Every structure is written in C-alpha cells, then in structure tokens.
Short mmCIF file of C-alpha atoms in Angstrom, two decimals:
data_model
loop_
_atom_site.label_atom_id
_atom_site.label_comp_id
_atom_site.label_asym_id
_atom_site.label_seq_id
_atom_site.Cartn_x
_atom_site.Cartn_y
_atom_site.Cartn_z
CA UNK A 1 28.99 -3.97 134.21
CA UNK A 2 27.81 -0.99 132.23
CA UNK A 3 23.76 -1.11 131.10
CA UNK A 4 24.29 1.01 127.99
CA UNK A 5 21.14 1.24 127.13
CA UNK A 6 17.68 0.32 128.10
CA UNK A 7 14.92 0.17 125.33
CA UNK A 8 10.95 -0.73 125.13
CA UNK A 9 10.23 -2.51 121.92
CA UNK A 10 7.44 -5.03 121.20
CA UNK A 11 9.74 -6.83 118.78
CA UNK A 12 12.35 -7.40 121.51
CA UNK A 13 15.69 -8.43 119.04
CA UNK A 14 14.86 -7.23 115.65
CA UNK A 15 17.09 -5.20 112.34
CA UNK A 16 16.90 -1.97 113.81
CA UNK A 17 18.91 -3.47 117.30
CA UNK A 18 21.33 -5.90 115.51
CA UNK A 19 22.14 -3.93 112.20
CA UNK A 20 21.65 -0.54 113.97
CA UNK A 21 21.89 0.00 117.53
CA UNK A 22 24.47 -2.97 118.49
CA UNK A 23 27.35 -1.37 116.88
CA UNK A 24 26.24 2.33 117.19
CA UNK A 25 26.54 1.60 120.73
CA UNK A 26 29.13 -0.65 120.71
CA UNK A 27 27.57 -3.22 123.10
CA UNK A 28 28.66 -6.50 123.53
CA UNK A 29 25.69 -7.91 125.13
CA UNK A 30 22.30 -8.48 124.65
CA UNK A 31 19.56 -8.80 127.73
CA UNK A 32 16.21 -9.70 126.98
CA UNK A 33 13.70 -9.15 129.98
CA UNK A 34 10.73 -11.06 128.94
CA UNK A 35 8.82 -13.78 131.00
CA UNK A 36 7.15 -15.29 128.29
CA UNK A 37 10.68 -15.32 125.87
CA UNK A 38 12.42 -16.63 128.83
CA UNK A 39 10.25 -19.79 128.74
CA UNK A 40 10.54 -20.74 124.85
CA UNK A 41 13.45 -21.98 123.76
CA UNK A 42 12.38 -21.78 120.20
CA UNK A 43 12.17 -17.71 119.82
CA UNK A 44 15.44 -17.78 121.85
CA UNK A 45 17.18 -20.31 119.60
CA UNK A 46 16.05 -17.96 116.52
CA UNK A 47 16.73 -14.51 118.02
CA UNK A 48 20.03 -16.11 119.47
CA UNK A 49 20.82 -17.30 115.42
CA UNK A 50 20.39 -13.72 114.30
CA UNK A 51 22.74 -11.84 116.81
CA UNK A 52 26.26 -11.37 115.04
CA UNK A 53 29.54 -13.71 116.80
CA UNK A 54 31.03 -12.01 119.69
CA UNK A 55 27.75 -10.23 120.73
CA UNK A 56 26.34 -12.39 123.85
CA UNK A 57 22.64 -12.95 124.64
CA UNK A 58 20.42 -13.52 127.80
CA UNK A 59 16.68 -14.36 127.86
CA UNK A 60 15.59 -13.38 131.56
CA UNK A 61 12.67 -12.87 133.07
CA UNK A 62 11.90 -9.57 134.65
CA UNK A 63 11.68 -10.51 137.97
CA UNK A 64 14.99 -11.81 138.46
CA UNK A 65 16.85 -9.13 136.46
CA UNK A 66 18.58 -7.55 139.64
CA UNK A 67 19.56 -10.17 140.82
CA UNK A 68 20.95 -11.28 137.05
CA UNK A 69 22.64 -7.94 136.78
CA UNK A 70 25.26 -8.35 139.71
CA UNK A 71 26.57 -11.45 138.49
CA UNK A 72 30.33 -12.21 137.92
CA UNK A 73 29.73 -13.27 134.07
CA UNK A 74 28.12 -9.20 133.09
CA UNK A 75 31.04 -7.44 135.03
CA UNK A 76 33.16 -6.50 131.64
CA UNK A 77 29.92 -6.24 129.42
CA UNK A 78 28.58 -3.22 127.78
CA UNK A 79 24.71 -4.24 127.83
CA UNK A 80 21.96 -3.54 125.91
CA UNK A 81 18.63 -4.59 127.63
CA UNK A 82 15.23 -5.32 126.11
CA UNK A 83 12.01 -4.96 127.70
CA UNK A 84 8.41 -5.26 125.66
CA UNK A 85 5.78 -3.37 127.64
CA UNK A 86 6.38 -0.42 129.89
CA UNK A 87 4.92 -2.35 133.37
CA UNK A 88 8.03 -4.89 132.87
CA UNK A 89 10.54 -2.07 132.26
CA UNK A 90 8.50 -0.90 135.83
CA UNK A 91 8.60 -3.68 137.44
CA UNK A 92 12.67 -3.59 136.83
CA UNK A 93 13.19 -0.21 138.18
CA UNK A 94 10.48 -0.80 141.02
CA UNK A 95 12.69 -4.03 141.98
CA UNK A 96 15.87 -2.01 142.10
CA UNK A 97 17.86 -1.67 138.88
CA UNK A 98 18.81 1.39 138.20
CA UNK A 99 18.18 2.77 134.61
CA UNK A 100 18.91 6.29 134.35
CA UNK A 101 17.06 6.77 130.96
CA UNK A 102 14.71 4.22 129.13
CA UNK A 103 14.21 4.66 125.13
CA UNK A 104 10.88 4.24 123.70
CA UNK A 105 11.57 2.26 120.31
CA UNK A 106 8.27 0.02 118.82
CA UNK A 107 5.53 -0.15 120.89
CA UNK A 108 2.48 -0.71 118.26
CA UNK A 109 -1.42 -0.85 118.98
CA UNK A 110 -4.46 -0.59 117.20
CA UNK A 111 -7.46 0.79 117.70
CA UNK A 112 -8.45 3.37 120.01
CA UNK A 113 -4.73 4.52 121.12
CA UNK A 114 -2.91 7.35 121.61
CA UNK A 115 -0.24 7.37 118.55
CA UNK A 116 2.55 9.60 119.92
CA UNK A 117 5.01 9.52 117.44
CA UNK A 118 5.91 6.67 113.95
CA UNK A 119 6.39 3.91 115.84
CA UNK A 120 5.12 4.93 119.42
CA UNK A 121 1.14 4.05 120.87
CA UNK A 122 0.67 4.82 123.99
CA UNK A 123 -2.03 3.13 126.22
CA UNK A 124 -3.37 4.90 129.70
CA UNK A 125 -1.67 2.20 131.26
CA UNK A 126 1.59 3.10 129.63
CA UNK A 127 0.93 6.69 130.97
CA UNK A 128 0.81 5.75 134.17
CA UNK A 129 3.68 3.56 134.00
CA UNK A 130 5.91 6.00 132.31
CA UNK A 131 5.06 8.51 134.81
CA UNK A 132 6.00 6.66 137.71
CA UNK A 133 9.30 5.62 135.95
CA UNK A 134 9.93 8.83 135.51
CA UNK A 135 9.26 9.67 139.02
CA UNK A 136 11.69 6.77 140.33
CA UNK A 137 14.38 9.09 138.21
CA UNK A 138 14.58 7.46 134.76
CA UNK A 139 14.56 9.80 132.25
CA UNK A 140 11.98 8.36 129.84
CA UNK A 141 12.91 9.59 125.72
CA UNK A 142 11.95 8.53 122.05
CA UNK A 143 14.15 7.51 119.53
CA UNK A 144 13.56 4.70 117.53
CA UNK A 145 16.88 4.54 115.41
CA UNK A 146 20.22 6.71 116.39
CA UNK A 147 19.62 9.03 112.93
CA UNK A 148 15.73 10.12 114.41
CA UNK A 149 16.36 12.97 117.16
CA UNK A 150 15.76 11.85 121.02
CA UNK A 151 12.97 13.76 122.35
CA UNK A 152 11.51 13.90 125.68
CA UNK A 153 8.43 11.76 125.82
CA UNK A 154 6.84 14.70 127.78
CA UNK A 155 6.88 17.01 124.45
CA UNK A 156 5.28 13.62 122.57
CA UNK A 157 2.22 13.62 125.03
CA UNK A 158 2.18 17.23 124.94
CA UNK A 159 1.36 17.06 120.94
CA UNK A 160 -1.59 15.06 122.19
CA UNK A 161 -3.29 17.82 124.14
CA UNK A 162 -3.17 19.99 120.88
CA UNK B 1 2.85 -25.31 91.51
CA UNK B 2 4.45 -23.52 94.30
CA UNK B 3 3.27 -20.24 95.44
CA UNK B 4 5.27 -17.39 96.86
CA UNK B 5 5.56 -14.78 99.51
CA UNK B 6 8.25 -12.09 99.53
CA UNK B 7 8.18 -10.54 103.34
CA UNK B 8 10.49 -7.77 103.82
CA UNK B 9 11.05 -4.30 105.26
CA UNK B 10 9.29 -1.58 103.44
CA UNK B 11 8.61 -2.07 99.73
CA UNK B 12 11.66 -4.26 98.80
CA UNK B 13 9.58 -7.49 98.07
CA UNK B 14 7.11 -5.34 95.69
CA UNK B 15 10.22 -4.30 93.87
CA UNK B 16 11.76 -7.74 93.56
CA UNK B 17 8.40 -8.84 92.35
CA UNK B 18 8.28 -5.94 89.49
CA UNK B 19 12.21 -6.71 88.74
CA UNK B 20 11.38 -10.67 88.19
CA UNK B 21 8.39 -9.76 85.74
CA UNK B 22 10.26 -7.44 84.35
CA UNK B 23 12.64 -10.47 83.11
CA UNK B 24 10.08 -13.94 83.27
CA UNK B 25 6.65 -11.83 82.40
CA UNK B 26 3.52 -12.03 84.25
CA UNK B 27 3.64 -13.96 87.54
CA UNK B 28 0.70 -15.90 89.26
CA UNK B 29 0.48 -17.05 93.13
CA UNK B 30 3.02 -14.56 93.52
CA UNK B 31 2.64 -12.17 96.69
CA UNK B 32 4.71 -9.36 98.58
CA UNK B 33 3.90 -8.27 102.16
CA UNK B 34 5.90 -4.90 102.38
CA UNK B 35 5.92 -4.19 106.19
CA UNK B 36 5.86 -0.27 107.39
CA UNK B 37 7.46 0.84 110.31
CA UNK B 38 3.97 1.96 111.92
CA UNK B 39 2.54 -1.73 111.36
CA UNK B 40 2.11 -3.80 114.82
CA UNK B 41 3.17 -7.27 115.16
CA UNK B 42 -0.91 -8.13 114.48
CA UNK B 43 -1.29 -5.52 111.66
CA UNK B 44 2.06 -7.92 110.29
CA UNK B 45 0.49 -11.26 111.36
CA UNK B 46 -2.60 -10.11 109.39
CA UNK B 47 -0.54 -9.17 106.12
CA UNK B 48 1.58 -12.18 106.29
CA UNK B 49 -1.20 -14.21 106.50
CA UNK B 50 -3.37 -12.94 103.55
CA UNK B 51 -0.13 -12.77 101.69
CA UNK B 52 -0.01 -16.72 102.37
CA UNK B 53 -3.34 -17.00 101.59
CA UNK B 54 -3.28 -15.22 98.42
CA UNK B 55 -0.30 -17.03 96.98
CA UNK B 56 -1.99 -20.26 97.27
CA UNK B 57 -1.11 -21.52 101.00
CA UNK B 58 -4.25 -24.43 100.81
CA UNK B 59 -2.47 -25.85 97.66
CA UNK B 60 0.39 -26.90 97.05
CA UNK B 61 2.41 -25.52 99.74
CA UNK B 62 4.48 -22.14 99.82
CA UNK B 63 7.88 -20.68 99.68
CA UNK B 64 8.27 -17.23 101.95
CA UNK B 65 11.04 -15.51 101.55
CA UNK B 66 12.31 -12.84 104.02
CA UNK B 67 14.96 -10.55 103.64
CA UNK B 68 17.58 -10.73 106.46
CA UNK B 69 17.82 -13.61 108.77
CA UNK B 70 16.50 -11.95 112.48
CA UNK B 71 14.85 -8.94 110.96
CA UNK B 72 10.99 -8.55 111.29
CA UNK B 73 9.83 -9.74 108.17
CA UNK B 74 11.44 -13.06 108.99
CA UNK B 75 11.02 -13.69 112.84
CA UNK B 76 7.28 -12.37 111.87
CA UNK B 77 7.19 -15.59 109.16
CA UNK B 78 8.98 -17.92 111.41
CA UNK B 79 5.50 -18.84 113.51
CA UNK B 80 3.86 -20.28 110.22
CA UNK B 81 7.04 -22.63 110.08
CA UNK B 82 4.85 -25.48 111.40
CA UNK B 83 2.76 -26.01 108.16
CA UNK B 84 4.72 -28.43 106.07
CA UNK B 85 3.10 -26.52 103.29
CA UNK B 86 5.54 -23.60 103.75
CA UNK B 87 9.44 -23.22 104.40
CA UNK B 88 10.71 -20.09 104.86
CA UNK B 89 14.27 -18.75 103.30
CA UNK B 90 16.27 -15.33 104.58
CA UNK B 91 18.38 -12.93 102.70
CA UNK B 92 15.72 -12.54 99.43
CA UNK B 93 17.88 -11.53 96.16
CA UNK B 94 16.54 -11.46 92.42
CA UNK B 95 18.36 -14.93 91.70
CA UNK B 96 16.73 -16.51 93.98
CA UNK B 97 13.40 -14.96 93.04
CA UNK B 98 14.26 -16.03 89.56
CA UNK B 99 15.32 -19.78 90.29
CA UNK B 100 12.26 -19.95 92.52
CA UNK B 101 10.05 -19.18 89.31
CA UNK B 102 12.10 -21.49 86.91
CA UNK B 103 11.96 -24.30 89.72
CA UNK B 104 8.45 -24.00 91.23
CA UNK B 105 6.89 -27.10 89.84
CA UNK B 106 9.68 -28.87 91.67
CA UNK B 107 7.29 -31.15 93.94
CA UNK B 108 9.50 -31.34 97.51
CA UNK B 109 9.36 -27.87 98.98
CA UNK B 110 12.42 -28.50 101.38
CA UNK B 111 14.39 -28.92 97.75
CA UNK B 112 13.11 -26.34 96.28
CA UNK B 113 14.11 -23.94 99.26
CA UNK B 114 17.71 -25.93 99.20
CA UNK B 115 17.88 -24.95 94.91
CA UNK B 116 17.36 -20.85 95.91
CA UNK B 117 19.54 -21.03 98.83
CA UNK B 118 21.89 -22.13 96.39
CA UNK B 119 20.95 -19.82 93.56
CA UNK B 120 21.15 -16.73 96.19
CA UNK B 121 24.59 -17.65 97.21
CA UNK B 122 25.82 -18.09 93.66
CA UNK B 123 24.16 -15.08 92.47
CA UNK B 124 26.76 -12.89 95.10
CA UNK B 125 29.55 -12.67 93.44
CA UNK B 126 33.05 -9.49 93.28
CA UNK B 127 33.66 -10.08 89.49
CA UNK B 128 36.73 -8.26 89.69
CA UNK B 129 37.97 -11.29 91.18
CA UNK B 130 37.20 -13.43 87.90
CA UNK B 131 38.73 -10.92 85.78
CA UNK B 132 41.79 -11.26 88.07
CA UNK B 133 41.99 -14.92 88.20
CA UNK B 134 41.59 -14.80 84.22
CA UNK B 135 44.94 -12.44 83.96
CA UNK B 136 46.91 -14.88 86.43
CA UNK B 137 49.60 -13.78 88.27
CA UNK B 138 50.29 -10.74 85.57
CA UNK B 139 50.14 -7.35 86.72
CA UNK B 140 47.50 -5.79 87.96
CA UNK B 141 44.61 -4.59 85.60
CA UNK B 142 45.35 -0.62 85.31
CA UNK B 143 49.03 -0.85 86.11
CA UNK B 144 50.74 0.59 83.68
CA UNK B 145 52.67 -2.22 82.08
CA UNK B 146 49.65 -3.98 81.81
CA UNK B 147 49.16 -3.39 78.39
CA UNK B 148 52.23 -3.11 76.97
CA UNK B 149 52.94 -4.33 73.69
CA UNK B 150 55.66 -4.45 71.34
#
C-alpha cells in the first residue's frame, strides 16, 4: 500500500482531483475519510459515477481509517486520500496513520477568517490543528493544483502577520 | 416555458449564454452561475440558488446544466435534484444550449433534458471522418494520387 497523497478539501472528489491530480499522480485509488459521506449512499453513488474506470473508491469514516489502511484489498494501490476539515485529517494522524505531508487544497469560509492563500481560509481552530499535525511530523504544504508552486503553510501564515 | 441555468467553472456558462444570443437573439429566464475558485460551497449554494430563482424556478420548472459530470458546478446542482421542477444535465455544449431554446415550450422536463442530451451528443462530431466515409475506400485525402486525373 502506498498513500500517495493526502489532501484537505471541502469538496472532497471534485475536477481538480479527477481531471487533475488522479493522473498527475498516477493513483489508482480513491479514499474518502468523511463520517458524514460515509453514511449517504447518495453523494457516494454520484462521486463514485464521476471517478474514471479503473480508478477505485472508498467512503470511510475517519475513525476507522487505520484500521482500513492495513487491509489485504489496498496492498497494490497507489492511494489518494480525502479528508474535509483539518481536525479529521488530526484525528487520522492522532489514531496512527502515518502521513508524512498533508496538502492544503479548498478549504473555503466566510466571514471573519483568515484567507491565506486563493483557495485557503484558515480558522483558529485550523491553526491549532495544523500545528499539532505538524508537530506529530507531517509536513503540512499548499498547493491546490500540481501547476501552482507547493509552499510551506508556515510562509502562508507568515503573510498574515504582515 | 422552461427556464435555464448554466452552472459551470469560471465564466464558461456566461460565454455559452453570449454565443447562443449571438445566434437565437435576446434570451429571457436565461441564467449563468460562473463559479470562482475562491467561492465556498455556501457562497455556490447561494449563486445556484438565485440563479434558479432568477430563471423562473416557481414556474414552470427548470433545466440546469453543468459542465462536466463530478465537477463542482454539477455535484453543487445535484442537491436541488429533488424538485420535480428541475433536472439537471452534465457536459454543457452550444447545441445543447441551442436545442434547449428551440425546445423549451416542450411541457415534460425529463423529455426535454432527454432532446439536449441528444442534441449534445450529436453536436460532437471528427468531420474528417464524414469526408472519409464520402471518398470510400479511395486513397487517402492528401495522398498524392488522390487527385489524379487524366
């Protein structure tokens, strides 16, 4: 089993995975770590409709994804997993799986928030859990489509201070 | 008469919209919701919905059309699905923006989302393929024998 890649994005499967990260990272496999996705069968049928032949998908919820990740059936996949929020893409590394960098891709708010970068708002709360990701080892970057350049999200929260 | 949403990434639907007057004339109950990168999934909820509004989603129902099956724009439009005053259709091209002008006073909406379906799929076309058929099983167009007379 290889986790490829490990993204935040509020629109979980969506053009800029299937027509743009899938086959830059030749993955072959789709994990979405959602507790609210895993539980309706209608947004799965759909997002599972939109993901190309030969590309497998899995709606999981967060706290079992350690447990999903040693199974037999991932052990030849390249894997591309999904989170929505940074405290479920947390709760994953505080449960065990190891993710040695996490990508920061959509994560929209309105309001009074901390806009980071085009596509990035930042909460406190996402602070926080950022920070102790980072501190369980993942390297936490921003890059929302393979063409933008991946930057630390250190030097994104830095801007802020300016 | 059926109204009309165009839901896509960036300003695609506005441009399909322009390209279709550009051809039929002035449109009515004709909207697009041209989603930025920046927008959140509420920001989009809110456009989609005035866009439905605006097209005339309290009369007789609504055609949305999205462009790519899974993108956005479409998953976005999906959750308003449960109205049988709207149907949704992916993959937007101009013929199917066309037919769903020439058809809109077609009363089932289910149809009239089967008649663009249809008119998007026939609309996508290599017409070097006709051109081939046409010249049988000659030689190829632009081989040099292809022309030759007496």
């Amino acid at each position: 089993m290889a986790l490829v890649f490990a993204r935040i994005d509020d629109r979980l499967i969506h053009g800029q995975i299937l027509e743009v990260w899938v086959p830059f990272l030749n993955v072959d496999c789709i994990v979405v770590a959602n507790d609210e996705v895993a539980a309706a069968g209608l947004r799965q049928n759909i997002m599972r409709a939109a993901v190309p032949r030969g590309t497998q998908v899995f709606f999981e919820k967060v706290a079992g994804l350690k447990k999903f990740f040693s199974s037999q059936e991932l052990i030849h996949r390249r894997i591309l997993v999904l989170f929505s929020r940074s405290a479920d893409a947390l709760e994953a590394v505080r449960l065990g799986l190891s993710i040695p960098e996490v990508n920061l891709g959509n994560l929209h708010a309105e309001g009074a928030v901390d806009r980071v970068s085009c596509t990035v708002w930042l909460y406190p709360e996402d602070v926080d859990n950022l920070n102790a990701m980072e501190k369980a080892g993942v390297e936490v970057v921003s890059q929302c489509v393979p063409s933008d350049r991946k930057e630390s999200w250190r030097q994104l929260i830095h801007n802020l201070d300016g | 008469m059926k109204g009309l949403v165009i839901v896509t990434h960036s300003v695609l639907g506005k441009g399909l919209l322009m390209a279709a007057e550009a051809i039929l004339g002035p449109l009515e109950d004709a909207e697009a919701v041209c989603l930025q990168k920046e927008d959140s999934v509420g920001r989009i909820n809110h456009k989609v919905q005035e866009g439905i509004a605006a097209a005339g989603g309290k009369g007789d129902g609504v055609i949305v059309m999205a462009d790519m099956f899974g993108g956005t724009p479409c998953n976005i439009s999906l959750a308003y699905l449960q109205s049988d005053r709207l149907e949704v259709v992916t993959g937007v091209n101009l013929p199917m923006v066309l037919k769903f002008f020439q058809n809109r006073n077609e009363p089932s909406l289910r149809r009239l989302a089967e008649e663009i379906r249809e008119a998007g799929r026939e609309g996508i076309t290599v017409p070097g393929d006709l051109l081939r058929v046409k010249a049988g099983a000659g030689p190829e167009v632009g081989s040099p024998s292809a022309n030759d007379g007496e």
